[in-house]
Amino acid sequence: MKRVAILISGGGSNMVALARSMTGAHPGRAVLVASNDPKAGGLAKAAEMGIATAAVDHRAFGKDRAAFEAALLEPILAVEPDVVCLAGFMRVLTPGFVERFAGRMLNIHPSLLPKYPGLHTHQRALDAGEAQAGCTVHEVTPVLDDGPVLGQARVPVLAGDTADSLAARVLVQEHRLYPAVLRRFLEGDRTPVFLSETA
Ligand code: GRF
């Protein structure tokens, strides 16, 4: 059984989708949900699901990113994860942290990478007049939002879409894509998963 730690910063809807998928014959189990925000709504959801939680408030460390990450590493290393999933985790991790989980840390990003790395992805796609948008699960490497793509899900951009309406449409696909990619990844298969919104 592979041990999966999930890092969140907010509501944790992707964490919930991942945790719910890891049952029965699935090769993985969620062993920890950790957050940089003690008030992250996802922590209560994880606790309700019986998953161990940890929170390290990054604000307590000011600009000392390394000290924050050293504190965050403690509960993560304590559960001896095989894989770490970033799921709505909004802190940039240093190369030192990333290297510790090289080849076994995944992230979901709300754009069709390599387009629109970084923030405000949906507004940028709308401003550019894109006909399609979506999300990407990729291996985390020291360069932000840049690692090998493990899966993508596409949605149409519709007339009248706002960043919020597009984000909501993409989020539905995130909850399909991330569990599908994680399962394949845990089975040792790195063949990318490509989904498109069912009509
Ligand atoms: C999602 O849009 C995800 O793509 C981004 O964070 C947002 C919230 O994720 N990384 P969650 O509901 O906290 O999983």
CSV table of C-alpha atoms and ligand atoms in Angstrom, one decimal:
chain,number,residue,atom,x,y,z
A,1,MET,CA,0.0,0.0,0.0
A,2,LYS,CA,1.5,3.4,-1.0
A,3,ARG,CA,1.3,6.2,1.5
A,4,VAL,CA,0.1,9.5,0.2
A,5,ALA,CA,0.6,12.9,1.9
A,6,ILE,CA,-1.6,15.8,0.6
A,7,LEU,CA,-0.7,19.4,1.1
A,8,ILE,CA,-3.4,22.1,1.0
A,9,SER,CA,-3.9,25.8,1.6
A,10,GLY,CA,-7.7,26.2,1.5
A,11,GLY,CA,-10.9,24.3,1.1
A,12,GLY,CA,-9.2,21.1,-0.1
A,13,SER,CA,-11.8,20.0,-2.6
A,14,ASN,CA,-9.0,18.3,-4.6
A,15,MET,CA,-7.8,16.6,-1.4
A,16,VAL,CA,-11.3,15.3,-0.8
A,17,ALA,CA,-11.5,13.9,-4.3
A,18,LEU,CA,-8.1,12.2,-3.9
A,19,ALA,CA,-8.8,10.8,-0.4
A,20,ARG,CA,-12.2,9.5,-1.5
A,21,SER,CA,-10.6,7.7,-4.5
A,22,MET,CA,-8.1,5.8,-2.3
A,23,THR,CA,-10.3,3.0,-1.1
A,24,GLY,CA,-10.7,-0.7,-1.8
A,25,ALA,CA,-8.3,-2.1,-4.4
A,26,HIS,CA,-6.7,1.3,-4.9
A,27,PRO,CA,-2.9,1.0,-4.3
A,28,GLY,CA,-2.8,4.2,-2.2
A,29,ARG,CA,-4.1,5.6,1.0
A,30,ALA,CA,-4.1,9.1,2.3
A,31,VAL,CA,-2.0,9.2,5.5
A,32,LEU,CA,-1.7,12.9,6.1
A,33,VAL,CA,-3.2,16.2,5.1
A,34,ALA,CA,-1.0,19.2,6.0
A,35,SER,CA,-1.5,22.9,5.4
A,36,ASN,CA,0.4,26.1,5.6
A,37,ASP,CA,-2.8,27.7,7.1
A,38,PRO,CA,-4.1,26.4,10.4
A,39,LYS,CA,-7.5,27.7,9.3
A,40,ALA,CA,-7.6,25.9,6.0
A,41,GLY,CA,-11.2,24.4,5.6
A,42,GLY,CA,-9.7,21.2,4.2
A,43,LEU,CA,-8.2,20.3,7.6
A,44,ALA,CA,-11.6,19.8,9.1
A,45,LYS,CA,-12.8,17.8,6.1
A,46,ALA,CA,-9.7,15.6,6.4
A,47,ALA,CA,-10.3,15.0,10.1
A,48,GLU,CA,-13.9,14.1,9.4
A,49,MET,CA,-12.5,11.5,6.9
A,50,GLY,CA,-10.3,10.1,9.7
A,51,ILE,CA,-7.1,11.3,8.0
A,52,ALA,CA,-4.3,12.7,10.2
A,53,THR,CA,-3.7,16.4,9.8
A,54,ALA,CA,-1.0,18.9,10.5
A,55,ALA,CA,-0.7,22.7,10.1
A,56,VAL,CA,2.3,25.0,10.1
A,57,ASP,CA,1.5,28.6,9.8
A,58,HIS,CA,3.9,30.1,7.2
A,59,ARG,CA,3.2,33.6,8.5
A,60,ALA,CA,5.0,32.7,11.8
A,61,PHE,CA,8.2,32.4,9.8
A,62,GLY,CA,8.1,35.7,7.9
A,63,LYS,CA,10.6,35.7,5.0
A,64,ASP,CA,12.5,32.6,6.3
A,65,ARG,CA,11.1,30.1,3.7
A,66,ALA,CA,13.7,27.5,4.7
A,67,ALA,CA,12.6,27.6,8.4
A,68,PHE,CA,8.9,27.3,7.4
A,69,GLU,CA,9.7,24.3,5.2
A,70,ALA,CA,11.8,22.6,7.9
A,71,ALA,CA,8.8,22.9,10.2
A,72,LEU,CA,6.4,21.6,7.5
A,73,LEU,CA,8.7,18.7,6.7
A,74,GLU,CA,8.5,17.3,10.3
A,75,PRO,CA,4.9,16.0,10.2
A,76,ILE,CA,5.4,15.0,6.5
A,77,LEU,CA,8.5,12.9,7.1
A,78,ALA,CA,6.9,11.4,10.3
A,79,VAL,CA,4.3,9.6,8.1
A,80,GLU,CA,6.9,8.3,5.6
A,81,PRO,CA,5.0,9.2,2.5
A,82,ASP,CA,5.7,7.4,-0.8
A,83,VAL,CA,4.1,10.3,-2.7
A,84,VAL,CA,3.3,13.9,-1.9
A,85,CYS,CA,0.3,15.6,-3.7
A,86,LEU,CA,0.1,19.4,-3.7
A,87,ALA,CA,-3.6,20.1,-4.0
A,88,GLY,CA,-4.5,23.8,-3.9
A,89,PHE,CA,-1.3,24.4,-2.1
A,90,MET,CA,-0.4,28.0,-2.6
A,91,ARG,CA,3.1,28.4,-1.3
A,92,VAL,CA,6.2,28.2,-3.7
A,93,LEU,CA,8.5,25.5,-2.4
A,94,THR,CA,12.3,25.9,-2.5
A,95,PRO,CA,14.4,23.5,-4.7
A,96,GLY,CA,15.7,22.0,-1.5
A,97,PHE,CA,12.2,20.9,-0.4
A,98,VAL,CA,11.3,19.7,-3.9
A,99,GLU,CA,14.5,17.7,-4.3
A,100,ARG,CA,13.6,15.6,-1.2
A,101,PHE,CA,10.6,14.3,-3.1
A,102,ALA,CA,12.1,14.3,-6.6
A,103,GLY,CA,10.1,12.1,-8.9
A,104,ARG,CA,7.3,11.5,-6.3
A,105,MET,CA,5.6,14.9,-5.8
A,106,LEU,CA,2.6,15.9,-7.9
A,107,ASN,CA,0.7,19.2,-8.4
A,108,ILE,CA,-2.5,20.2,-10.0
A,109,HIS,CA,-2.5,23.5,-11.8
A,110,PRO,CA,-5.6,25.2,-13.2
A,111,SER,CA,-4.4,25.7,-16.8
A,112,LEU,CA,-3.3,23.7,-19.8
A,113,LEU,CA,0.4,24.0,-19.1
A,114,PRO,CA,2.7,25.1,-20.5
A,115,LYS,CA,0.2,27.9,-21.0
A,116,TYR,CA,-0.4,30.2,-18.0
A,117,PRO,CA,1.9,29.0,-15.3
A,118,GLY,CA,1.5,31.1,-12.1
A,119,LEU,CA,-1.6,32.8,-10.8
A,120,HIS,CA,-4.9,34.1,-12.2
A,121,THR,CA,-4.9,31.5,-14.9
A,122,HIS,CA,-8.6,31.7,-15.9
A,123,GLN,CA,-8.7,35.5,-16.3
A,124,ARG,CA,-5.5,35.3,-18.4
A,125,ALA,CA,-7.1,32.6,-20.6
A,126,LEU,CA,-10.2,34.7,-21.0
A,127,ASP,CA,-8.2,37.8,-21.8
A,128,ALA,CA,-6.3,35.9,-24.5
A,129,GLY,CA,-9.6,34.8,-26.1
A,130,GLU,CA,-8.8,31.1,-25.6
A,131,ALA,CA,-11.5,28.7,-26.9
A,132,GLN,CA,-10.4,26.0,-24.4
A,133,ALA,CA,-9.1,26.0,-20.8
A,134,GLY,CA,-8.5,23.3,-18.3
A,135,CYS,CA,-6.1,21.8,-15.7
A,136,THR,CA,-2.8,19.9,-15.6
A,137,VAL,CA,-1.3,17.4,-13.2
A,138,HIS,CA,2.4,17.5,-13.4
A,139,GLU,CA,5.5,16.2,-11.5
A,140,VAL,CA,6.9,18.9,-9.3
A,141,THR,CA,10.4,20.1,-10.2
A,142,PRO,CA,12.3,23.1,-8.9
A,143,VAL,CA,10.9,25.3,-11.7
A,144,LEU,CA,7.4,26.5,-10.8
A,145,ASP,CA,4.6,24.8,-12.7
A,146,ASP,CA,7.1,23.2,-15.1
A,147,GLY,CA,7.6,19.5,-14.5
A,148,PRO,CA,6.6,16.5,-16.8
A,149,VAL,CA,2.9,16.5,-17.6
A,150,LEU,CA,1.0,13.5,-16.2
A,151,GLY,CA,-2.4,14.5,-17.3
A,152,GLN,CA,-4.7,17.2,-18.6
A,153,ALA,CA,-8.4,17.9,-18.7
A,154,ARG,CA,-9.9,20.3,-21.2
A,155,VAL,CA,-13.1,22.3,-21.0
A,156,PRO,CA,-14.7,24.8,-23.6
A,157,VAL,CA,-14.6,28.5,-22.8
A,158,LEU,CA,-18.2,29.6,-23.2
A,159,ALA,CA,-19.6,33.0,-24.3
A,160,GLY,CA,-20.1,35.1,-21.2
A,161,ASP,CA,-17.7,33.1,-19.1
A,162,THR,CA,-16.1,34.9,-16.2
A,163,ALA,CA,-13.0,33.8,-14.3
A,164,ASP,CA,-15.3,32.4,-11.7
A,165,SER,CA,-17.6,30.5,-14.1
A,166,LEU,CA,-14.6,29.1,-15.9
A,167,ALA,CA,-12.9,28.1,-12.6
A,168,ALA,CA,-16.0,26.3,-11.5
A,169,ARG,CA,-16.1,24.3,-14.8
A,170,VAL,CA,-12.4,23.5,-14.6
A,171,LEU,CA,-12.7,22.4,-10.9
A,172,VAL,CA,-15.1,19.7,-11.8
A,173,GLN,CA,-12.5,18.3,-14.2
A,174,GLU,CA,-9.7,18.7,-11.6
A,175,HIS,CA,-11.7,16.3,-9.3
A,176,ARG,CA,-11.8,13.7,-12.1
A,177,LEU,CA,-8.2,14.2,-13.4
A,178,TYR,CA,-6.2,14.2,-10.2
A,179,PRO,CA,-7.5,10.9,-8.9
A,180,ALA,CA,-7.1,9.2,-12.3
A,181,VAL,CA,-3.5,10.5,-12.6
A,182,LEU,CA,-2.6,9.5,-9.0
A,183,ARG,CA,-3.9,6.0,-9.4
A,184,ARG,CA,-1.9,5.5,-12.6
A,185,PHE,CA,1.2,7.1,-11.0
A,186,LEU,CA,1.0,4.8,-8.0
A,187,GLU,CA,0.7,1.8,-10.4
A,188,GLY,CA,4.1,2.9,-11.9
A,189,ASP,CA,2.5,4.1,-15.1
A,190,ARG,CA,3.5,7.6,-16.3
A,191,THR,CA,1.5,7.5,-19.5
A,192,PRO,CA,-0.3,10.9,-19.5
A,193,VAL,CA,-4.1,10.9,-18.8
A,194,PHE,CA,-6.1,13.1,-21.2
A,195,LEU,CA,-9.7,13.9,-20.3
A,196,SER,CA,-12.2,16.2,-21.9
A,197,GLU,CA,-15.4,17.4,-20.5
A,198,THR,CA,-18.2,15.0,-21.3
A,199,ALA,CA,-20.7,16.9,-23.5
B,1,GRF,C1,-8.1,24.9,-7.5
B,1,GRF,O1,-8.5,25.8,-8.6
B,1,GRF,C2,-6.8,24.3,-7.8
B,1,GRF,O2,-6.6,24.2,-9.2
B,1,GRF,C3,-5.8,25.3,-7.3
B,1,GRF,O3,-6.4,25.7,-6.1
B,1,GRF,C4,-7.8,25.8,-6.3
B,1,GRF,C5,-8.6,25.3,-5.0
B,1,GRF,O4,-8.2,24.0,-4.8
B,1,GRF,N1,-4.5,24.7,-7.2
B,1,GRF,P1,-8.9,23.1,-3.6
B,1,GRF,O5,-10.4,23.3,-3.6
B,1,GRF,O6,-8.4,23.7,-2.3
B,1,GRF,O7,-8.5,21.7,-3.8
